[in-house]
Short mmCIF file of C-alpha atoms in Angstrom, two decimals:
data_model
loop_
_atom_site.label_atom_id
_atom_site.label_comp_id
_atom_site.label_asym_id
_atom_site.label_seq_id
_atom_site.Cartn_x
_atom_site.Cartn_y
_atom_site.Cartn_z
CA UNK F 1 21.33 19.42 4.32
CA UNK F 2 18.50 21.42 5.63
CA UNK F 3 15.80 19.78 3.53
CA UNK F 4 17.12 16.66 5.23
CA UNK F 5 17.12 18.25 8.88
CA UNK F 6 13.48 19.45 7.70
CA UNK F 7 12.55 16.23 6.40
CA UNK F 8 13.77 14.51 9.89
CA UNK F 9 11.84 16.71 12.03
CA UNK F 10 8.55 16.24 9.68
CA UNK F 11 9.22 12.08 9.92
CA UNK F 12 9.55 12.81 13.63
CA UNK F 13 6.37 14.84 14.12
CA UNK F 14 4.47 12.05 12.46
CA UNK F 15 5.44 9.30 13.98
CA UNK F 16 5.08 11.00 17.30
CA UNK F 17 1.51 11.49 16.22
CA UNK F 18 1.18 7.62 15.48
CA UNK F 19 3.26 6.31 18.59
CA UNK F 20 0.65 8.72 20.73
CA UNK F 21 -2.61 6.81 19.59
CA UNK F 22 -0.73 3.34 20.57
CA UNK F 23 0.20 5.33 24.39
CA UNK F 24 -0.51 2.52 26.91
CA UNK F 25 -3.30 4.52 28.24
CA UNK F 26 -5.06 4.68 25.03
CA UNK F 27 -7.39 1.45 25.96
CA UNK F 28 -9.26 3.33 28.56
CA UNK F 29 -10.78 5.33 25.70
CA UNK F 30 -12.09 2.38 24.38
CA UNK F 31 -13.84 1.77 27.44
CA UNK F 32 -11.42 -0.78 28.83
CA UNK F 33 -10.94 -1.99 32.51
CA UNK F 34 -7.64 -1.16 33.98
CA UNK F 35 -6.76 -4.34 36.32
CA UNK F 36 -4.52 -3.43 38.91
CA UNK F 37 -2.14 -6.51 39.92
CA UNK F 38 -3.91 -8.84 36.79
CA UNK F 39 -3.41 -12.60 36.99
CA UNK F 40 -4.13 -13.40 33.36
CA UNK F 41 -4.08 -17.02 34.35
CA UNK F 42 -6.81 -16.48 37.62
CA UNK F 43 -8.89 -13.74 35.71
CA UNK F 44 -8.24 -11.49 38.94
CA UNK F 45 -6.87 -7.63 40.00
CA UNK F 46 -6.53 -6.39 43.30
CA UNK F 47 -7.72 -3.28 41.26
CA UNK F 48 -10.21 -2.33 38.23
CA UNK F 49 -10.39 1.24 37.45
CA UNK F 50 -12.28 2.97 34.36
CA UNK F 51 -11.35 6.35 33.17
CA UNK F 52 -13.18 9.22 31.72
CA UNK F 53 -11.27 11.82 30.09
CA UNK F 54 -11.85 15.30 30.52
CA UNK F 55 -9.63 16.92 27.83
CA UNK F 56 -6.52 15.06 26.13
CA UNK F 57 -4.44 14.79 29.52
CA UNK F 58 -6.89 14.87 31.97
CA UNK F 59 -8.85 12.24 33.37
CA UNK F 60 -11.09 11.35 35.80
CA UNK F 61 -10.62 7.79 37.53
CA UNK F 62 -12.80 5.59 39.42
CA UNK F 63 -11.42 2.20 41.09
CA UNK F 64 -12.63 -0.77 43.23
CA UNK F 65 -10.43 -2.89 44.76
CA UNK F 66 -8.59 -4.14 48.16
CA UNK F 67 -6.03 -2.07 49.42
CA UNK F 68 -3.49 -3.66 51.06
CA UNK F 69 -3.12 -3.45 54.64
CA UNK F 70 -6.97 -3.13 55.08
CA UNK F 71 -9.56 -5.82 55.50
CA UNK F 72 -9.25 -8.06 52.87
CA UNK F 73 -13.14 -8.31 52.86
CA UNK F 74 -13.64 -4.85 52.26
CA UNK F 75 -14.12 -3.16 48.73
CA UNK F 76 -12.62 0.48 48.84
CA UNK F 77 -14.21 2.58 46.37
CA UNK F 78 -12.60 5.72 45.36
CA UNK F 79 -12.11 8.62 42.57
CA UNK F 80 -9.76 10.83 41.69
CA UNK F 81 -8.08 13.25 38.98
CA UNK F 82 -5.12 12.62 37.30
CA UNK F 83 -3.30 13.69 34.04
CA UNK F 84 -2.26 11.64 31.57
CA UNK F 85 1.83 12.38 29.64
CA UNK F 86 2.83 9.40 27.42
CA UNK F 87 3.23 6.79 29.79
CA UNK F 88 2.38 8.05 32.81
CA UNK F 89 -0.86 8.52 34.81
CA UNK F 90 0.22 11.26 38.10
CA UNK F 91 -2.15 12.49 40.37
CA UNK F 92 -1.69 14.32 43.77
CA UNK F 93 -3.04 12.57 47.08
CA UNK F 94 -5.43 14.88 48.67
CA UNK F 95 -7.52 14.61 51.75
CA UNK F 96 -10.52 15.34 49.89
CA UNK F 97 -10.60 12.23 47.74
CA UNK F 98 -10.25 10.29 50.82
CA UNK F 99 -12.97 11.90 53.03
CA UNK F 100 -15.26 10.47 49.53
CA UNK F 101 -14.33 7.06 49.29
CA UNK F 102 -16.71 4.42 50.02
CA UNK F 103 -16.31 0.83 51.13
CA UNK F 104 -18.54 -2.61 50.70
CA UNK F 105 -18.80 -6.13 51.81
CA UNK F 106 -20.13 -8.51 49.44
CA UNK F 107 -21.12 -5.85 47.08
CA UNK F 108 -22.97 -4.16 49.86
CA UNK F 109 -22.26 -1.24 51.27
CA UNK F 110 -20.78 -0.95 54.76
CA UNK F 111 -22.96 0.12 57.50
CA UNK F 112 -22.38 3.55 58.12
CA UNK F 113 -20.52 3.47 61.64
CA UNK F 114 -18.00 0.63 60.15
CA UNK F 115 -17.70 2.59 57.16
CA UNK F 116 -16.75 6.15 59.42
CA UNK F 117 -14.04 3.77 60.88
CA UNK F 118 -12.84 2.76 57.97
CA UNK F 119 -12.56 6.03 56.25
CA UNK F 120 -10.85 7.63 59.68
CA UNK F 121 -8.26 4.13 59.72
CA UNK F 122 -7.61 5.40 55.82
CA UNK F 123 -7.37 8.56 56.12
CA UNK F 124 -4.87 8.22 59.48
CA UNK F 125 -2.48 5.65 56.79
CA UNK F 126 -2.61 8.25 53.60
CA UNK F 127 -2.27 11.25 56.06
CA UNK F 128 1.75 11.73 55.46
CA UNK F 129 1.12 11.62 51.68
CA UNK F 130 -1.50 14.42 51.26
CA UNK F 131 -0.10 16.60 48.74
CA UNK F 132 2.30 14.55 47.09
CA UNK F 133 2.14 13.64 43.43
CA UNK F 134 2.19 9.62 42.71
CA UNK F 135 2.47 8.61 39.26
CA UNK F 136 2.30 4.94 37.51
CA UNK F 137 4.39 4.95 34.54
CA UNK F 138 3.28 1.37 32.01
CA UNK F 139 5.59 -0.25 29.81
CA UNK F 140 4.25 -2.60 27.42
CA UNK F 141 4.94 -6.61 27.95
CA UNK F 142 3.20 -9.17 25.88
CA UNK F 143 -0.55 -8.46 26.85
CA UNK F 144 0.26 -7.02 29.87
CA UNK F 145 2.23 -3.73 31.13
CA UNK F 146 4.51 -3.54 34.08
CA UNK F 147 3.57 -0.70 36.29
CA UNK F 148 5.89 1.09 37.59
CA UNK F 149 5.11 3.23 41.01
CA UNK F 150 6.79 6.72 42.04
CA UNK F 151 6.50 8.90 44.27
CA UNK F 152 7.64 13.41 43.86
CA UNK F 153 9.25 11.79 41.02
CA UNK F 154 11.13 9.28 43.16
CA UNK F 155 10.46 5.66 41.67
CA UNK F 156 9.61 2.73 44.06
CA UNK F 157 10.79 -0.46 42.87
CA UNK F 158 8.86 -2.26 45.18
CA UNK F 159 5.25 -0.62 44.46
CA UNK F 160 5.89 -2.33 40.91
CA UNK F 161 2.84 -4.70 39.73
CA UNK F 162 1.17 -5.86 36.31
CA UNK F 163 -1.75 -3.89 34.99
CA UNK F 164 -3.88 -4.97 31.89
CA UNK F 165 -6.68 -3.89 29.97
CA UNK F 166 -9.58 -5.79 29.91
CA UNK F 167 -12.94 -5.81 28.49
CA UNK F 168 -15.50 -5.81 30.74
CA UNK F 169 -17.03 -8.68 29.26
CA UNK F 170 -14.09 -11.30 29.98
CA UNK F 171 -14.99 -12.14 33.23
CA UNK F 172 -12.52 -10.76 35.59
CA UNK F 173 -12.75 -10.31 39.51
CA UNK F 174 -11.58 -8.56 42.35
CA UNK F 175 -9.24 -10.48 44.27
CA UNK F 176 -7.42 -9.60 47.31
#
């Protein structure tokens, strides 16, 4: 019985080994586009964010996209860290991040007085979740994922979306 126990764990170790290089965030070290919101059909996210990875949890994520509630003209463009567990992607809010983002208009930049009020019309919305830890957990469904939104570990039904990978090269846009 113990050389079966033994065996089991072994079988278990492995596999856990194989089902981690398949983890839905895998495609971002292949240099894939994460589109936020996808419309396979329309070739559109609200989103796209690339990740570079810092050790084997840790990234560090860039995004462009519209943020609803906003202008819909307006391209918010922001970074931040997160860490990366199986599924999940968490990363705490934090002023800091905020007071960086930038913002364009027909892949301009803003002028710098509108772009002050957008930041301080931002930062005013995200203010009462500075410090809290949001996390997008992705479960796999046909070529797309379901993204599923919580926040301190509380999940939000109705933050859920579709994300997809996509290769740069396929033509996708921003979309409000």
């Amino acid at each position: 019985m113990p050389r079966l126990a033994a065996a089991a764990l072994i079988l278990l170790a492995t596999s856990g080994a194989a089902l981690a290089d398949k983890a839905p965030w895998a495609p971002s070290k292949e240099g894939k586009i994460e589109c936020f919101a996808s419309n396979m059909d329309r070739k559109t996210c609200q989103s796209m964010n690339t990740y570079r990875w810092v050790d084997d949890t840790h990234v560090v994520g860039e995004g462009r996209g519209y943020v609803t509630g906003f202008r819909s003209d307006i391209v918010v463009i922001a970074s931040w860290e997160a860490e990366i567990k199986g599924d999940r992607n968490c990363f705490v809010s934090r002023e800091s991040d905020w007071m960086k983002v930038r913002f364009e208009k027909d892949g301009k930049p803003l002028p710098a007085e509108e772009a002050e009020d957008m930041r301080k019309k931002a930062l005013a919305a995200m203010k009462e979740n500075f410090g809290r830890k949001f996390c997008i957990r992705l479960g796999k469904y046909g070529r797309e994922y379901t993204a599923q939104m919580s926040v301190d570990d509380t999940e939000i039904p109705s933050a859920s979306n579709w994300v997809a990978w996509i290769d740069p090269s396929e033509g996708f846009t921003l979309s409000p």
